[in-house]
Amino acid sequence: LPRYDPTAYNTILRNARPHGINKSGPPEHKLFGFTYLRLSNQLVEGQNYVNFKTFVDRMHANLPHDPCVDPVAPLQRSGPELTIEMILQAAQPKLEPFPFEEHTDLPVQGLGGIGGGEVEDPTGGMGGEVEDPTGGMGGELPPTV
């Protein structure tokens, strides 16, 4: 279940540091990774974001990065390698689209009788019984186009 409340975050913190924070040195226990599986827009909205940001700060015991404890420095925010103008220019089509061939392509809606109207004989003209397409579950199948 997606949880964004303090109770859920506090449960994680208690499990990461069962004996609390070591105020006289590096933490006794260190959580080296945490995967947030339910990353969504809901997480970064309103109070949910405030709770999440506080949780991340608490995971670091409200301390700045200490290279003696963790030699891997936090990542710095990077800038884009490509400008939006470069991306838009690269996305411009180089060729005209291929024409739609109404005799060989499958249209979404019938074009003058092509792909719409009557349903083909499901036995292919051979006669006989046709297997139940619902697998014995009954019910209606969606209409075909």
PDB file of C-alpha atoms in Angstrom:
ATOM      1  CA  LEU A   1       0.000   0.000   0.000  1.00  0.00           C
ATOM      2  CA  PRO A   2       1.270   3.474  -0.724  1.00  0.00           C
ATOM      3  CA  ARG A   3       1.841   5.180   2.625  1.00  0.00           C
ATOM      4  CA  TYR A   4       2.760   8.837   3.055  1.00  0.00           C
ATOM      5  CA  ASP A   5       1.983   9.302   6.738  1.00  0.00           C
ATOM      6  CA  PRO A   6       4.419   9.869   9.632  1.00  0.00           C
ATOM      7  CA  THR A   7       3.533   6.506  11.230  1.00  0.00           C
ATOM      8  CA  ALA A   8       4.821   4.623   8.185  1.00  0.00           C
ATOM      9  CA  TYR A   9       8.010   6.680   7.993  1.00  0.00           C
ATOM     10  CA  ASN A  10       8.620   6.331  11.743  1.00  0.00           C
ATOM     11  CA  THR A  11       8.327   2.544  11.440  1.00  0.00           C
ATOM     12  CA  ILE A  12      11.085   2.569   8.820  1.00  0.00           C
ATOM     13  CA  LEU A  13      13.252   4.838  10.976  1.00  0.00           C
ATOM     14  CA  ARG A  14      12.825   2.586  14.045  1.00  0.00           C
ATOM     15  CA  ASN A  15      13.901  -0.424  11.985  1.00  0.00           C
ATOM     16  CA  ALA A  16      16.871   1.422  10.483  1.00  0.00           C
ATOM     17  CA  ARG A  17      18.074   2.596  13.919  1.00  0.00           C
ATOM     18  CA  PRO A  18      16.677   0.312  16.613  1.00  0.00           C
ATOM     19  CA  HIS A  19      18.849   1.992  19.289  1.00  0.00           C
ATOM     20  CA  GLY A  20      18.313   5.576  18.138  1.00  0.00           C
ATOM     21  CA  ILE A  21      20.948   8.069  17.006  1.00  0.00           C
ATOM     22  CA  ASN A  22      24.514   7.852  18.349  1.00  0.00           C
ATOM     23  CA  LYS A  23      25.107  11.489  19.389  1.00  0.00           C
ATOM     24  CA  SER A  24      28.800  10.924  20.195  1.00  0.00           C
ATOM     25  CA  GLY A  25      29.940   9.609  16.812  1.00  0.00           C
ATOM     26  CA  PRO A  26      28.948   7.809  13.661  1.00  0.00           C
ATOM     27  CA  PRO A  27      25.687   5.879  13.680  1.00  0.00           C
ATOM     28  CA  GLU A  28      25.792   2.401  15.199  1.00  0.00           C
ATOM     29  CA  HIS A  29      23.669   1.088  12.329  1.00  0.00           C
ATOM     30  CA  LYS A  30      23.583   2.536   8.850  1.00  0.00           C
ATOM     31  CA  LEU A  31      20.957   1.955   6.204  1.00  0.00           C
ATOM     32  CA  PHE A  32      22.875   1.873   2.942  1.00  0.00           C
ATOM     33  CA  GLY A  33      19.909   1.958   0.628  1.00  0.00           C
ATOM     34  CA  PHE A  34      16.224   2.498   0.543  1.00  0.00           C
ATOM     35  CA  THR A  35      13.966   1.849  -2.445  1.00  0.00           C
ATOM     36  CA  TYR A  36      10.728   3.766  -2.650  1.00  0.00           C
ATOM     37  CA  LEU A  37       8.547   1.547  -4.848  1.00  0.00           C
ATOM     38  CA  ARG A  38       5.470   3.773  -4.981  1.00  0.00           C
ATOM     39  CA  LEU A  39       7.006   6.952  -6.382  1.00  0.00           C
ATOM     40  CA  SER A  40       4.069   8.897  -7.794  1.00  0.00           C
ATOM     41  CA  ASN A  41       2.644  12.373  -8.220  1.00  0.00           C
ATOM     42  CA  GLN A  42       0.779  11.834  -4.956  1.00  0.00           C
ATOM     43  CA  LEU A  43       4.113  11.602  -3.105  1.00  0.00           C
ATOM     44  CA  VAL A  44       5.280  15.064  -4.168  1.00  0.00           C
ATOM     45  CA  GLU A  45       2.023  16.895  -3.411  1.00  0.00           C
ATOM     46  CA  GLY A  46       1.302  19.023  -0.321  1.00  0.00           C
ATOM     47  CA  GLN A  47       1.810  17.442   3.093  1.00  0.00           C
ATOM     48  CA  ASN A  48       2.945  14.143   1.549  1.00  0.00           C
ATOM     49  CA  TYR A  49       6.044  15.898   0.174  1.00  0.00           C
ATOM     50  CA  VAL A  50       6.715  17.641   3.496  1.00  0.00           C
ATOM     51  CA  ASN A  51       6.502  14.258   5.293  1.00  0.00           C
ATOM     52  CA  PHE A  52       8.797  12.614   2.725  1.00  0.00           C
ATOM     53  CA  LYS A  53      11.392  15.409   2.904  1.00  0.00           C
ATOM     54  CA  THR A  54      11.385  15.225   6.716  1.00  0.00           C
ATOM     55  CA  PHE A  55      11.779  11.430   6.498  1.00  0.00           C
ATOM     56  CA  VAL A  56      14.836  11.774   4.225  1.00  0.00           C
ATOM     57  CA  ASP A  57      16.370  14.329   6.614  1.00  0.00           C
ATOM     58  CA  ARG A  58      15.735  11.968   9.558  1.00  0.00           C
ATOM     59  CA  MET A  59      17.331   9.075   7.660  1.00  0.00           C
ATOM     60  CA  HIS A  60      20.469  11.222   7.675  1.00  0.00           C
ATOM     61  CA  ALA A  61      19.886  12.068  11.379  1.00  0.00           C
ATOM     62  CA  ASN A  62      19.531  15.738  10.367  1.00  0.00           C
ATOM     63  CA  LEU A  63      23.308  15.796   9.796  1.00  0.00           C
ATOM     64  CA  PRO A  64      25.185  17.140   6.761  1.00  0.00           C
ATOM     65  CA  HIS A  65      27.324  14.760   4.720  1.00  0.00           C
ATOM     66  CA  ASP A  66      30.359  13.485   6.667  1.00  0.00           C
ATOM     67  CA  PRO A  67      33.085  11.885   4.473  1.00  0.00           C
ATOM     68  CA  CYS A  68      34.454  10.050   7.550  1.00  0.00           C
ATOM     69  CA  VAL A  69      31.151   8.184   7.893  1.00  0.00           C
ATOM     70  CA  ASP A  70      30.182   7.901   4.231  1.00  0.00           C
ATOM     71  CA  PRO A  71      32.968   8.362   1.656  1.00  0.00           C
ATOM     72  CA  VAL A  72      30.449   8.642  -1.184  1.00  0.00           C
ATOM     73  CA  ALA A  73      29.466  12.284  -1.550  1.00  0.00           C
ATOM     74  CA  PRO A  74      25.879  13.204  -2.424  1.00  0.00           C
ATOM     75  CA  LEU A  75      25.246  13.740  -6.102  1.00  0.00           C
ATOM     76  CA  GLN A  76      25.150  17.309  -7.315  1.00  0.00           C
ATOM     77  CA  ARG A  77      22.192  18.469  -9.378  1.00  0.00           C
ATOM     78  CA  SER A  78      23.097  18.357 -13.049  1.00  0.00           C
ATOM     79  CA  GLY A  79      21.970  20.577 -15.865  1.00  0.00           C
ATOM     80  CA  PRO A  80      20.570  19.351 -19.164  1.00  0.00           C
ATOM     81  CA  GLU A  81      23.058  18.300 -21.829  1.00  0.00           C
ATOM     82  CA  LEU A  82      20.647  19.239 -24.614  1.00  0.00           C
ATOM     83  CA  THR A  83      18.555  22.364 -24.810  1.00  0.00           C
ATOM     84  CA  ILE A  84      14.846  22.109 -25.576  1.00  0.00           C
ATOM     85  CA  GLU A  85      15.519  23.878 -28.881  1.00  0.00           C
ATOM     86  CA  MET A  86      17.979  21.141 -29.890  1.00  0.00           C
ATOM     87  CA  ILE A  87      15.462  18.427 -28.974  1.00  0.00           C
ATOM     88  CA  LEU A  88      12.639  20.102 -30.921  1.00  0.00           C
ATOM     89  CA  GLN A  89      14.875  20.521 -33.969  1.00  0.00           C
ATOM     90  CA  ALA A  90      15.948  16.850 -33.832  1.00  0.00           C
ATOM     91  CA  ALA A  91      12.301  15.751 -33.515  1.00  0.00           C
ATOM     92  CA  GLN A  92      11.241  17.408 -36.780  1.00  0.00           C
ATOM     93  CA  PRO A  93      10.253  14.781 -39.384  1.00  0.00           C
ATOM     94  CA  LYS A  94      12.791  14.344 -42.177  1.00  0.00           C
ATOM     95  CA  LEU A  95      10.428  12.568 -44.599  1.00  0.00           C
ATOM     96  CA  GLU A  96       6.807  12.849 -45.560  1.00  0.00           C
ATOM     97  CA  PRO A  97       4.679  10.058 -44.041  1.00  0.00           C
ATOM     98  CA  PHE A  98       3.938   7.087 -46.267  1.00  0.00           C
ATOM     99  CA  PRO A  99       0.505   7.246 -47.911  1.00  0.00           C
ATOM    100  CA  PHE A 100      -2.256   5.074 -46.468  1.00  0.00           C
ATOM    101  CA  GLU A 101      -3.012   2.255 -48.940  1.00  0.00           C
ATOM    102  CA  GLU A 102      -6.696   1.518 -48.433  1.00  0.00           C
ATOM    103  CA  HIS A 103      -6.502  -1.845 -50.254  1.00  0.00           C
ATOM    104  CA  THR A 104      -3.766  -3.337 -48.048  1.00  0.00           C
ATOM    105  CA  ASP A 105      -3.716  -1.404 -44.775  1.00  0.00           C
ATOM    106  CA  LEU A 106      -6.134  -2.067 -41.915  1.00  0.00           C
ATOM    107  CA  PRO A 107      -8.149   1.047 -41.125  1.00  0.00           C
ATOM    108  CA  VAL A 108      -9.556   1.705 -37.673  1.00  0.00           C
ATOM    109  CA  GLN A 109     -12.945   2.438 -39.218  1.00  0.00           C
ATOM    110  CA  GLY A 110     -14.288   0.940 -42.414  1.00  0.00           C
ATOM    111  CA  LEU A 111     -13.447   2.798 -45.619  1.00  0.00           C
ATOM    112  CA  GLY A 112     -16.257   2.214 -48.077  1.00  0.00           C
ATOM    113  CA  GLY A 113     -16.925  -1.332 -46.894  1.00  0.00           C
ATOM    114  CA  ILE A 114     -13.296  -2.267 -46.136  1.00  0.00           C
ATOM    115  CA  GLY A 115     -12.866  -3.593 -42.597  1.00  0.00           C
ATOM    116  CA  GLY A 116     -16.482  -3.109 -41.556  1.00  0.00           C
ATOM    117  CA  GLY A 117     -19.893  -4.554 -42.197  1.00  0.00           C
ATOM    118  CA  GLU A 118     -20.405  -8.314 -42.353  1.00  0.00           C
ATOM    119  CA  VAL A 119     -18.584 -10.799 -40.154  1.00  0.00           C
ATOM    120  CA  GLU A 120     -16.563 -13.494 -41.882  1.00  0.00           C
ATOM    121  CA  ASP A 121     -17.542 -17.178 -41.435  1.00  0.00           C
ATOM    122  CA  PRO A 122     -15.454 -18.228 -38.371  1.00  0.00           C
ATOM    123  CA  THR A 123     -15.011 -21.742 -39.778  1.00  0.00           C
ATOM    124  CA  GLY A 124     -13.395 -20.351 -42.932  1.00  0.00           C
ATOM    125  CA  GLY A 125     -16.146 -21.895 -45.099  1.00  0.00           C
ATOM    126  CA  MET A 126     -15.397 -25.417 -43.812  1.00  0.00           C
ATOM    127  CA  GLY A 127     -18.546 -25.738 -41.683  1.00  0.00           C
ATOM    128  CA  GLY A 128     -18.603 -27.477 -38.295  1.00  0.00           C
ATOM    129  CA  GLU A 129     -18.544 -26.173 -34.761  1.00  0.00           C
ATOM    130  CA  VAL A 130     -16.644 -23.143 -33.592  1.00  0.00           C
ATOM    131  CA  GLU A 131     -14.900 -23.144 -30.204  1.00  0.00           C
ATOM    132  CA  ASP A 132     -16.473 -20.878 -27.568  1.00  0.00           C
ATOM    133  CA  PRO A 133     -14.306 -17.697 -27.687  1.00  0.00           C
ATOM    134  CA  THR A 134     -15.096 -16.935 -24.042  1.00  0.00           C
ATOM    135  CA  GLY A 135     -13.421 -20.169 -22.911  1.00  0.00           C
ATOM    136  CA  GLY A 136     -16.661 -21.447 -21.364  1.00  0.00           C
ATOM    137  CA  MET A 137     -17.018 -18.352 -19.174  1.00  0.00           C
ATOM    138  CA  GLY A 138     -20.064 -17.072 -21.054  1.00  0.00           C
ATOM    139  CA  GLY A 139     -20.800 -13.412 -21.480  1.00  0.00           C
ATOM    140  CA  GLU A 140     -20.457 -11.128 -24.429  1.00  0.00           C
ATOM    141  CA  LEU A 141     -17.353 -10.382 -26.405  1.00  0.00           C
ATOM    142  CA  PRO A 142     -16.552  -6.803 -27.351  1.00  0.00           C
ATOM    143  CA  PRO A 143     -17.697  -5.859 -30.844  1.00  0.00           C
ATOM    144  CA  THR A 144     -15.085  -6.219 -33.564  1.00  0.00           C
ATOM    145  CA  VAL A 145     -14.169  -3.439 -35.925  1.00  0.00           C
TER     146      VAL A 145
END
